[in-house]
Short mmCIF file of C-alpha atoms in Angstrom, two decimals:
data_model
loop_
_atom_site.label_atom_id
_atom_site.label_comp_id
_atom_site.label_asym_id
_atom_site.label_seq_id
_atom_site.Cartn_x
_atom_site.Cartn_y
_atom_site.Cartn_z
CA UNK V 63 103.05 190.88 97.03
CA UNK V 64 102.57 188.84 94.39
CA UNK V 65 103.44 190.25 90.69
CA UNK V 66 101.91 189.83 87.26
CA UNK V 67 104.80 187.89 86.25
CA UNK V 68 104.66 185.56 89.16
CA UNK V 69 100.81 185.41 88.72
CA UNK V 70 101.27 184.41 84.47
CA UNK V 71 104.57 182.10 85.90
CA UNK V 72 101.90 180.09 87.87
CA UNK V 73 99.10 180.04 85.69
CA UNK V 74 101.34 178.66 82.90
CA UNK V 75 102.38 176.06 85.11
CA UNK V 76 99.11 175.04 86.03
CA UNK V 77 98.01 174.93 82.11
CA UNK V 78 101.46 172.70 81.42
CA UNK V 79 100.40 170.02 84.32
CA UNK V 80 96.97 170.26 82.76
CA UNK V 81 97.75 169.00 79.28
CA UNK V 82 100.27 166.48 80.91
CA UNK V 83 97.56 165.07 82.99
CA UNK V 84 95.65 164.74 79.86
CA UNK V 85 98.41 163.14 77.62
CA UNK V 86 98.83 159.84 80.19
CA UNK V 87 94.68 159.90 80.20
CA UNK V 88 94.74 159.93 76.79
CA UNK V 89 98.04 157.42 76.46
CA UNK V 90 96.08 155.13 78.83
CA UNK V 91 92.78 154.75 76.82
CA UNK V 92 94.81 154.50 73.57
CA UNK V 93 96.79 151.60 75.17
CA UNK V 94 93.33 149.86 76.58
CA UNK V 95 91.63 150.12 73.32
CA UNK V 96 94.57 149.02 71.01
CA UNK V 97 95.24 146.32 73.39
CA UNK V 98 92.03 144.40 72.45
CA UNK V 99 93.03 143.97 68.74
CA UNK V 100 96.28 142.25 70.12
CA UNK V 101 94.88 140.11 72.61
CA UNK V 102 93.49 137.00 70.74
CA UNK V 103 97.81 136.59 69.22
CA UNK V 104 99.61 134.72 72.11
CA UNK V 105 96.18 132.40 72.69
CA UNK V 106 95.35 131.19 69.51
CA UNK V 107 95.95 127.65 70.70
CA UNK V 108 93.51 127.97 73.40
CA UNK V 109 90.97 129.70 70.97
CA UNK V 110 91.27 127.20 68.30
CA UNK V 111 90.63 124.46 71.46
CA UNK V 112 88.15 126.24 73.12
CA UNK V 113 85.88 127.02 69.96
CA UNK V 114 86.94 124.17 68.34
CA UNK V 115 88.94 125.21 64.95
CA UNK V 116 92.29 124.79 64.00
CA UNK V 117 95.21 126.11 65.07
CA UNK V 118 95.99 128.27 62.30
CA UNK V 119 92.21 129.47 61.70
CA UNK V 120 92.19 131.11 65.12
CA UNK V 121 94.88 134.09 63.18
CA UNK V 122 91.77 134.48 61.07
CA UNK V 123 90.39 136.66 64.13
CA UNK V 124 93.09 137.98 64.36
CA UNK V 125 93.37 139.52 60.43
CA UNK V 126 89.39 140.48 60.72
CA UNK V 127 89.73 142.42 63.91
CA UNK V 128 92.88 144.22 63.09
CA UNK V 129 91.15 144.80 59.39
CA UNK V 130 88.32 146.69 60.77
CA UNK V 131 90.22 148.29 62.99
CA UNK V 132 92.29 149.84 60.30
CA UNK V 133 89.72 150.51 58.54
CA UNK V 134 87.58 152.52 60.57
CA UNK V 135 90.63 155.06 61.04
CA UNK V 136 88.29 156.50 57.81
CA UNK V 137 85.64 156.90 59.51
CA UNK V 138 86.88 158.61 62.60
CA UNK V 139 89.50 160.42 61.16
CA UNK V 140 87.38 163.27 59.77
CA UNK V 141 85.10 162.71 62.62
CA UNK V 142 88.11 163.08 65.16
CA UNK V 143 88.47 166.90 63.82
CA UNK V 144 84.93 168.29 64.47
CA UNK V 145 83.75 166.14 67.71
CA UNK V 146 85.18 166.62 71.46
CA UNK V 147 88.09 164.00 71.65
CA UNK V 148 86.28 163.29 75.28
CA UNK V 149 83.06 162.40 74.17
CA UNK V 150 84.59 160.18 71.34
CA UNK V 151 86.81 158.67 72.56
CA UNK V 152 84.98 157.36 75.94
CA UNK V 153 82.12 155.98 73.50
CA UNK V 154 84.73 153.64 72.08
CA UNK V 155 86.16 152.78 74.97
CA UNK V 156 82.57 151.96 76.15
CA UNK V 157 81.62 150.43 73.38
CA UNK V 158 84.93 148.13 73.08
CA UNK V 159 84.17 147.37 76.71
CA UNK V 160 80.79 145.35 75.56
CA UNK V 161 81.99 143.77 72.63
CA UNK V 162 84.48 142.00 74.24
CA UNK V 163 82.92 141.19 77.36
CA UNK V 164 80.28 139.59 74.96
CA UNK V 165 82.80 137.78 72.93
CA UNK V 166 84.59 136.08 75.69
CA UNK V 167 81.32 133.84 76.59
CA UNK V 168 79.92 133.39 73.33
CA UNK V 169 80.01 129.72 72.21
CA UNK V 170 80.64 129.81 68.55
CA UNK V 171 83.67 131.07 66.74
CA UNK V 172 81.93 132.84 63.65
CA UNK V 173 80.23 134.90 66.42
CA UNK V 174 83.13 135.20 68.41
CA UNK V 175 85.00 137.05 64.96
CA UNK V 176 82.45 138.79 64.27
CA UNK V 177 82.43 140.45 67.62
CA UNK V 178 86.05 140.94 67.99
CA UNK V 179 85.42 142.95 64.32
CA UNK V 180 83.16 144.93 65.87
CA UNK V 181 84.74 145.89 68.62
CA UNK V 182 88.09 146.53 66.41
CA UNK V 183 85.23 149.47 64.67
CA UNK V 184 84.93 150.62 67.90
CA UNK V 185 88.44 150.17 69.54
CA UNK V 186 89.67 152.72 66.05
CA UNK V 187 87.61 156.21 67.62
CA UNK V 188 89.72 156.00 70.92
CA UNK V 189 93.35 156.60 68.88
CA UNK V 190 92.39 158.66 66.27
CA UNK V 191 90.32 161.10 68.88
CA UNK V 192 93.63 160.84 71.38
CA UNK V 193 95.91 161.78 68.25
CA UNK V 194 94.05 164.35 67.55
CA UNK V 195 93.79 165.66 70.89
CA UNK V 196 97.10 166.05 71.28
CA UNK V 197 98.49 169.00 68.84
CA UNK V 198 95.43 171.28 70.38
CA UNK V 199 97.05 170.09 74.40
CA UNK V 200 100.52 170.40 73.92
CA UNK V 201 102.59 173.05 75.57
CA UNK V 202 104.76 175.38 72.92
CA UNK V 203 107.60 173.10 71.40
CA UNK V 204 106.38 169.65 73.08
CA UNK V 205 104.18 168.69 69.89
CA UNK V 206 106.22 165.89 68.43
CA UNK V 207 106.64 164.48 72.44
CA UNK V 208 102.84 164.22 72.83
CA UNK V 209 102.72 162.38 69.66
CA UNK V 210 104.93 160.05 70.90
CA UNK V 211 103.41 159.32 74.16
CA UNK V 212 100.50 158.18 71.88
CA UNK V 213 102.48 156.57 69.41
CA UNK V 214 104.48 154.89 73.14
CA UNK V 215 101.16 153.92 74.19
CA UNK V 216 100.20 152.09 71.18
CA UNK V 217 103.25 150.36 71.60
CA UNK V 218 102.23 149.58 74.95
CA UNK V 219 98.81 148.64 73.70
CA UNK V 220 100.13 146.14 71.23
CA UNK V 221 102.46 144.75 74.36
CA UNK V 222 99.67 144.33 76.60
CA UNK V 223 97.53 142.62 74.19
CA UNK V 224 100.23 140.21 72.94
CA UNK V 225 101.51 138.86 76.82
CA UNK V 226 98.13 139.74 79.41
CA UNK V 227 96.24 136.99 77.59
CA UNK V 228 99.03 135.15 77.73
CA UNK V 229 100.12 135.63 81.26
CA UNK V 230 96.75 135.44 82.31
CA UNK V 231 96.03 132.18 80.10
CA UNK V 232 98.85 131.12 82.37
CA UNK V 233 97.26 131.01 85.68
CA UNK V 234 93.76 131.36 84.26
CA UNK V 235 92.52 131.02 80.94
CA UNK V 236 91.78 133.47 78.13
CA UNK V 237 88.23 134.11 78.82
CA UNK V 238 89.21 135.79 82.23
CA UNK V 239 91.75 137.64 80.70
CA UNK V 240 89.39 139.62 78.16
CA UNK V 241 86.93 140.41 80.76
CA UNK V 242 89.91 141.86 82.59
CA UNK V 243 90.65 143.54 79.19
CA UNK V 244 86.90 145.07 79.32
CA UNK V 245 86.96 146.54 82.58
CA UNK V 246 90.01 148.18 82.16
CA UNK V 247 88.39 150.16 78.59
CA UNK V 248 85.73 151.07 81.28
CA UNK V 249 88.15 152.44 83.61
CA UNK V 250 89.46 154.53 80.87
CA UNK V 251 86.10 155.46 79.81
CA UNK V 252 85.84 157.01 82.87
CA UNK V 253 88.57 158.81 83.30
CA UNK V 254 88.58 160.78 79.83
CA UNK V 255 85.83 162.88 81.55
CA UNK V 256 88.51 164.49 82.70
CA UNK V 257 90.17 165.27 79.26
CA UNK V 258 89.55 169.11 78.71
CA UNK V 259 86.77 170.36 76.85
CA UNK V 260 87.93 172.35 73.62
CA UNK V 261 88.46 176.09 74.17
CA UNK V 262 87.80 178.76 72.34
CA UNK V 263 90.39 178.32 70.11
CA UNK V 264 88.95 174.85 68.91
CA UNK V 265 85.78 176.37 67.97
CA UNK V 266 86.34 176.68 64.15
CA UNK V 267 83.70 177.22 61.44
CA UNK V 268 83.57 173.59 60.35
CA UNK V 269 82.27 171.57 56.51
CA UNK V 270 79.80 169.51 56.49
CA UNK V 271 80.41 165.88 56.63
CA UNK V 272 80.92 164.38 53.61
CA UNK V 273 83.52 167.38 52.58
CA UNK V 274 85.92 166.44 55.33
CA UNK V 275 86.03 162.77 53.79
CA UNK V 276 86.22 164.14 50.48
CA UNK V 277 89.92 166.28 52.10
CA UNK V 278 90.61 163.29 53.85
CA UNK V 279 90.81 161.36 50.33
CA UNK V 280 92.57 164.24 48.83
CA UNK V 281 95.22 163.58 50.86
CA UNK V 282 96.26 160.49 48.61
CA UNK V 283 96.99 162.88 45.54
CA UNK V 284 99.50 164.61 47.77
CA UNK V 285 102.84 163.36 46.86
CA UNK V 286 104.73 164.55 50.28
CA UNK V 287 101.48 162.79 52.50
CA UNK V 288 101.52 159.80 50.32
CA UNK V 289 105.50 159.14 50.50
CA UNK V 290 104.85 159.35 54.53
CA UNK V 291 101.79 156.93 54.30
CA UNK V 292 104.31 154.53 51.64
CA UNK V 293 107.02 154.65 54.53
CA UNK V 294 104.42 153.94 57.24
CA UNK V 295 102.46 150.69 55.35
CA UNK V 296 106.03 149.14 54.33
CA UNK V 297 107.28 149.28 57.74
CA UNK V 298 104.14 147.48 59.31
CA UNK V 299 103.55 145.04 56.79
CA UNK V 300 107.14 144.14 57.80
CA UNK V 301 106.52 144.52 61.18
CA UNK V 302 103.85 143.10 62.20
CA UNK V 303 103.94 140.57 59.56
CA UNK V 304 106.85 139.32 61.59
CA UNK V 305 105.43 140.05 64.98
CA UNK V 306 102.04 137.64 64.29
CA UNK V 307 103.92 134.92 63.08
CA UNK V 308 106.24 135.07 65.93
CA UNK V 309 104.06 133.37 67.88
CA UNK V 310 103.69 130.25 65.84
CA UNK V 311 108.12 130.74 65.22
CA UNK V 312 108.05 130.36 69.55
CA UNK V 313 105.48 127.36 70.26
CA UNK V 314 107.82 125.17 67.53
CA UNK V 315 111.45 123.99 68.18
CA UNK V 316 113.99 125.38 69.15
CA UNK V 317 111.86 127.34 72.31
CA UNK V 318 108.72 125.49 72.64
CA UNK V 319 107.69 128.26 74.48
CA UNK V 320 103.95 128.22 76.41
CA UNK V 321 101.07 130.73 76.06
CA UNK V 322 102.57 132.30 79.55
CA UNK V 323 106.02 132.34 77.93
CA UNK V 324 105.01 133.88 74.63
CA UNK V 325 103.65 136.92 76.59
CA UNK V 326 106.11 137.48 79.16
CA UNK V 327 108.93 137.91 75.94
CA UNK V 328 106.33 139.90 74.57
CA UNK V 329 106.78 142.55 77.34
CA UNK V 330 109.93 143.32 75.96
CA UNK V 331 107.48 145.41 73.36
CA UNK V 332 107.38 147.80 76.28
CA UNK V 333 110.71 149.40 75.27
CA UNK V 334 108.53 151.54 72.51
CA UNK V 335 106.91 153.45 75.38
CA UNK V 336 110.48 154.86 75.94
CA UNK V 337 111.33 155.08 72.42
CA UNK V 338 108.65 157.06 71.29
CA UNK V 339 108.45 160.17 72.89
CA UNK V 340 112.38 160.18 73.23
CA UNK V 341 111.80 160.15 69.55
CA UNK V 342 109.33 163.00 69.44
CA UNK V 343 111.46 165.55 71.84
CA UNK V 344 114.35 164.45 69.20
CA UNK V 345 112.30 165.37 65.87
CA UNK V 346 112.36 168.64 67.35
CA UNK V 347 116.09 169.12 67.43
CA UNK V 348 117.12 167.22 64.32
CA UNK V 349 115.41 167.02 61.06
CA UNK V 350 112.76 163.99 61.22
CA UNK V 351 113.76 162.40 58.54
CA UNK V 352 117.25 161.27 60.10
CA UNK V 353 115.13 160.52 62.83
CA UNK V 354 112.69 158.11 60.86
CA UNK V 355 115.69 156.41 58.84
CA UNK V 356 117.64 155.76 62.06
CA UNK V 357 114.35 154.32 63.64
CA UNK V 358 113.91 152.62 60.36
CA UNK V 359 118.06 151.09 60.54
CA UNK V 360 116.94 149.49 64.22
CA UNK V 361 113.84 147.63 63.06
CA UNK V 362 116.47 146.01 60.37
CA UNK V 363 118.75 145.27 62.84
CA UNK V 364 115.88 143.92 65.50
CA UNK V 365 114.58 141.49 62.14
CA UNK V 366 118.09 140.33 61.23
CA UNK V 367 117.96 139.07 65.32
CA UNK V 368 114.81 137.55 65.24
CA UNK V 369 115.90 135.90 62.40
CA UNK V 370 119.10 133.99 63.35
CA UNK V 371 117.84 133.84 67.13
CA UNK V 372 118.38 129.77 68.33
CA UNK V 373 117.93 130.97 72.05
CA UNK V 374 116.49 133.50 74.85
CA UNK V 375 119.22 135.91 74.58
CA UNK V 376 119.66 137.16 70.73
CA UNK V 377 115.94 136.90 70.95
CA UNK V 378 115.83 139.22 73.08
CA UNK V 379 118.13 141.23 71.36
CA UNK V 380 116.05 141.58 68.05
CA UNK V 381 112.48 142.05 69.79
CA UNK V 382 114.39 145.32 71.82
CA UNK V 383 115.72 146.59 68.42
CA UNK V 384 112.06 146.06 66.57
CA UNK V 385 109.93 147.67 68.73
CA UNK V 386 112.49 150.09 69.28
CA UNK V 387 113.25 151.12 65.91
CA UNK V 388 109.57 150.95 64.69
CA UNK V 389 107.70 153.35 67.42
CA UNK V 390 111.06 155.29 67.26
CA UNK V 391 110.19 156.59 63.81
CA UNK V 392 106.30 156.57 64.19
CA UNK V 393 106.34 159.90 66.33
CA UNK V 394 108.88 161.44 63.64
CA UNK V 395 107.16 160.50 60.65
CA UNK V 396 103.47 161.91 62.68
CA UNK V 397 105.81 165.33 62.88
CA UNK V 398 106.49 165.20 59.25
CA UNK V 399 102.71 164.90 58.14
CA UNK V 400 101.11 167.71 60.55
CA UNK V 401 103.44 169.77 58.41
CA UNK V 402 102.21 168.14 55.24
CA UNK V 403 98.58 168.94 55.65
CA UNK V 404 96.58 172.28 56.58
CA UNK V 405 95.93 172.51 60.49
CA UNK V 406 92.64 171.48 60.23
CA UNK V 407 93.12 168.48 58.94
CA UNK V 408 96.07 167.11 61.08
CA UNK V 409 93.38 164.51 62.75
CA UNK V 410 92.54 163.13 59.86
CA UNK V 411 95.99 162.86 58.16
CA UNK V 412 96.88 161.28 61.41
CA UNK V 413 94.30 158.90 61.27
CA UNK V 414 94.75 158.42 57.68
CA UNK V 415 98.24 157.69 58.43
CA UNK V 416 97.24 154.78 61.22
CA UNK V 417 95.01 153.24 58.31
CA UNK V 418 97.59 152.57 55.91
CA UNK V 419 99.68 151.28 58.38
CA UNK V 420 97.40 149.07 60.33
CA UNK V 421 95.55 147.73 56.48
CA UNK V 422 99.12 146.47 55.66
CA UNK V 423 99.79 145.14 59.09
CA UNK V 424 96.44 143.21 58.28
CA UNK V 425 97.56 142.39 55.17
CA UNK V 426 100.72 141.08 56.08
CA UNK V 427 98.97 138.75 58.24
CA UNK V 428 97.10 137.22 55.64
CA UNK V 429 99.46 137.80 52.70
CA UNK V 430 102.67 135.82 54.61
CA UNK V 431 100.31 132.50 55.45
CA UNK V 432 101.41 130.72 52.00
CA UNK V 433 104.77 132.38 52.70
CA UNK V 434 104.90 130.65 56.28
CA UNK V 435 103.38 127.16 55.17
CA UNK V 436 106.16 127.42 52.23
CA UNK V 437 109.05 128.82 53.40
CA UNK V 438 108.69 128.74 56.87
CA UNK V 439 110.49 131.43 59.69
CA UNK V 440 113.35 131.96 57.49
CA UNK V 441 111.00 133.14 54.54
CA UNK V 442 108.91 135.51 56.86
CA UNK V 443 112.04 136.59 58.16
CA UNK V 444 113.11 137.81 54.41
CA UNK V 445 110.00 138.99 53.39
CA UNK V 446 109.76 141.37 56.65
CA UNK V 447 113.27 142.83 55.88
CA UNK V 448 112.56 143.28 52.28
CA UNK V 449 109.71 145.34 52.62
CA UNK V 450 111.50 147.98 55.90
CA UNK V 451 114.46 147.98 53.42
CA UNK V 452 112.06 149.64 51.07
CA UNK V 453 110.62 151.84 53.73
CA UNK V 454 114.19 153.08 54.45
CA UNK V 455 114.73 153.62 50.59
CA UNK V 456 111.25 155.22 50.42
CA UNK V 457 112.59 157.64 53.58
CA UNK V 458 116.07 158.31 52.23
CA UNK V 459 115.04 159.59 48.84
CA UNK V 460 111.53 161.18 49.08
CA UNK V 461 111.61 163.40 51.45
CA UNK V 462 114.05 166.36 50.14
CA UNK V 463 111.25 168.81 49.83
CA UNK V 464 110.66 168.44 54.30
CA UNK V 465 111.85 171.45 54.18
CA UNK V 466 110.28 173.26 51.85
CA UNK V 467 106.99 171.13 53.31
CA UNK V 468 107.87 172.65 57.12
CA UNK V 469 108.28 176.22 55.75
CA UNK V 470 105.21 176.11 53.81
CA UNK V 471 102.87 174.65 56.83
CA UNK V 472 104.38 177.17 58.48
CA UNK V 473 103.14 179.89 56.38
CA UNK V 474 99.53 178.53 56.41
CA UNK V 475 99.64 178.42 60.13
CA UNK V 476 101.01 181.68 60.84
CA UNK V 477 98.28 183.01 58.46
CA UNK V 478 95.48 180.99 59.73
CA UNK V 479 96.32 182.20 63.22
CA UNK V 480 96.57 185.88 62.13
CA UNK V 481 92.98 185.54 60.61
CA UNK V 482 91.66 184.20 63.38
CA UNK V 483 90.86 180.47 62.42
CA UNK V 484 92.27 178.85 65.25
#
């Protein structure tokens, strides 16, 4: 006979597998979509030859894609709280899809940015409706673990995008391996018709429009959200400042490395997908801030690699400890702000978050050109540790009031949930 408790035993069970099932959906779209900014970075050779630029002008697509990419975490941000994560996120994916399909047969290189810029619009509603997704999915306790299989499949998006164009370029050339790239967003599309449709617990009484970007700009008055969003643009104006001009560091002496080889080394990236939600189950047994700084002591230690590597092996060594130690402290730092910020506005502090990040990325881009025409690997090298050694300062002295932060949060929630707004 079977009991109530054996009858609740199973159901739970069944409700755990659900939201796991729709984590990897959602970890797979995120890493499709994020891919596509990537993509164009170990082929910009073959761009600049196909479409007839220089070498160094091909990073330009680069810097506009990842630009409006970053900057459309805005838009969808507030967006990502009040619409199904489903529906918006398969429109991007969609949407992505035919961008870059177009783009990889269009003859002219101003057209060929521009669509890559659209399609980095687009590619931005897939993450920040995935990150969103996940605090309403995740079983009791597993919170800063789903954020991480996000934050691991960005990683994973970045990796993909950095060697399949590569690898593909390889055996191929580029074009086929964005057309590749567009199926698989379509694939994804697909299969986030399966993501859950929000329950009853989702269906809050909801402001208009324009107030939820008016919050979402509040949040920069907020000295505990801003100190997060300082600790999240130093580290990727370090990071990928360093990552994009990796690729010209690898095609010049010592390695003289090929388009094929540039993206098989940039597997290594892959190690984040691990990281990350290790990272997120650990934010829930230590404090998050340890867990950012010791994230944040990696990526130094990865840079400091990159920078004296002469060969394969300490290269190696410092890509391991970058991605590492950078999507190691992403999850922790995600944990930190949904208890900075009201419940309701977790998706777009999230979001707000991935701007801020992904604008200095873009920056960084841009910004270290003179830096790299001047000073060469050695001064990108500096200027990449300089600014994580300020993120780790940033992390070691401005976050004292977490706690106070965590206990507060918690307050709101346990009174939002006794009045019923969840």
């Amino acid at each position: 006979m079977v009991t109530t408790a054996q009858t609740a035993s199973s159901a739970a069970a069944r409700s755990a597998a659900a939201s796991w099932r729709a984590a990897v959906i959602a970890a797979a779209a995120t890493c499709c979509a994020v891919s596509t900014i990537y993509m164009t970075q170990p082929v910009f050779p073959e761009i600049a030859a196909s479409l007839d630029v220089g070498p160094e002008d091909a990073r330009f697509v680069f810097t506009v894609a990842s630009f409006a990419y970053a900057l459309s975490f805005f838009l969808f941000g507030p967006l990502s709280d009040r619409f199904r994560s489903k529906v918006l996120g398969a429109a991007g994916a969609v949407t992505v899809a035919v961008l870059i399909a177009i783009a990889a047969v269009v003859p002219g290189f101003t057209a060929f940015a521009l669509l890559l810029a659209a399609a980095g619009i687009a590619a931005a509603a897939v993450p920040a409706a995935m990150i969103a997704l996940m605090p309403r999915i995740a079983p009791d306790g597993l919170v800063g673990v789903f954020f991480g299989l996000i934050i691991g499949a960005t990683v994973a998006g970045i990796t993909l995008g950095r060697s399949f164009t590569g690898v593909v370029a390889g055996w191929a050339d580029w074009h086929k391996a964005v057309l590749l790239l567009a199926a698989l967003n379509v694939l994804t599309a697909v299969l986030m018709r399966l993501l859950p449709a929000p329950g009853a617990a989702d269906q809050r009484v909801r402001k208009p429009v324009g107030q939820a970007y008016l919050a979402a700009l509040r949040m920069f008055g907020q000295g505990p959200v801003v100190r997060l969003f300082g600790v999240g643009a130093l580290l990727f104006f370090g990071y990928l400042g360093l990552v994009t001009f990796l690729t010209y560091r690898l095609q010049g002496a010592p390695f003289h490395y090929s388009a094929g080889a540039i993206g098989t080394v940039s597997l290594i990236g892959l190690t984040g997908v691990l990281g990350a939600p290790l990272a997120g189950r650990l934010s829930s047994r230590i404090a998050p801030r340890h867990v950012v700084l010791l994230g944040l002591g990696l990526v130094l230690a990865g840079v400091a690699a990159l920078g004296a590597a002469r060969g394969t092996a300490l290269l190696v060594v410092g890509m391991l400890l970058l991605f590492l130690g950078v999507f190691s402290c992403q999850p922790a730092v995600l944990v930190l702000l949904a208890r900075a910020v009201p419940e309701e506005r977790r998706g777009a502090a999230s979001s707000m978050y991935m701007l801020v990040c992904l604008l200095a990325g873009s920056a960084a881009s841009a910004a270290l050109g003179p830096v790299w025409t001047g000073g060469g690997w050695g001064a990108v090298v500096a200027t990449g540790a300089g600014s994580v050694a300020l993120a780790a300062a940033l992390a070691a002295l401005g976050f004292r009031d977490s706690t106070a932060v965590r206990d507060n949060t918690a307050v709101r929630d346990n009174t939002a949930e006794g009045s019923g707004s969840r």
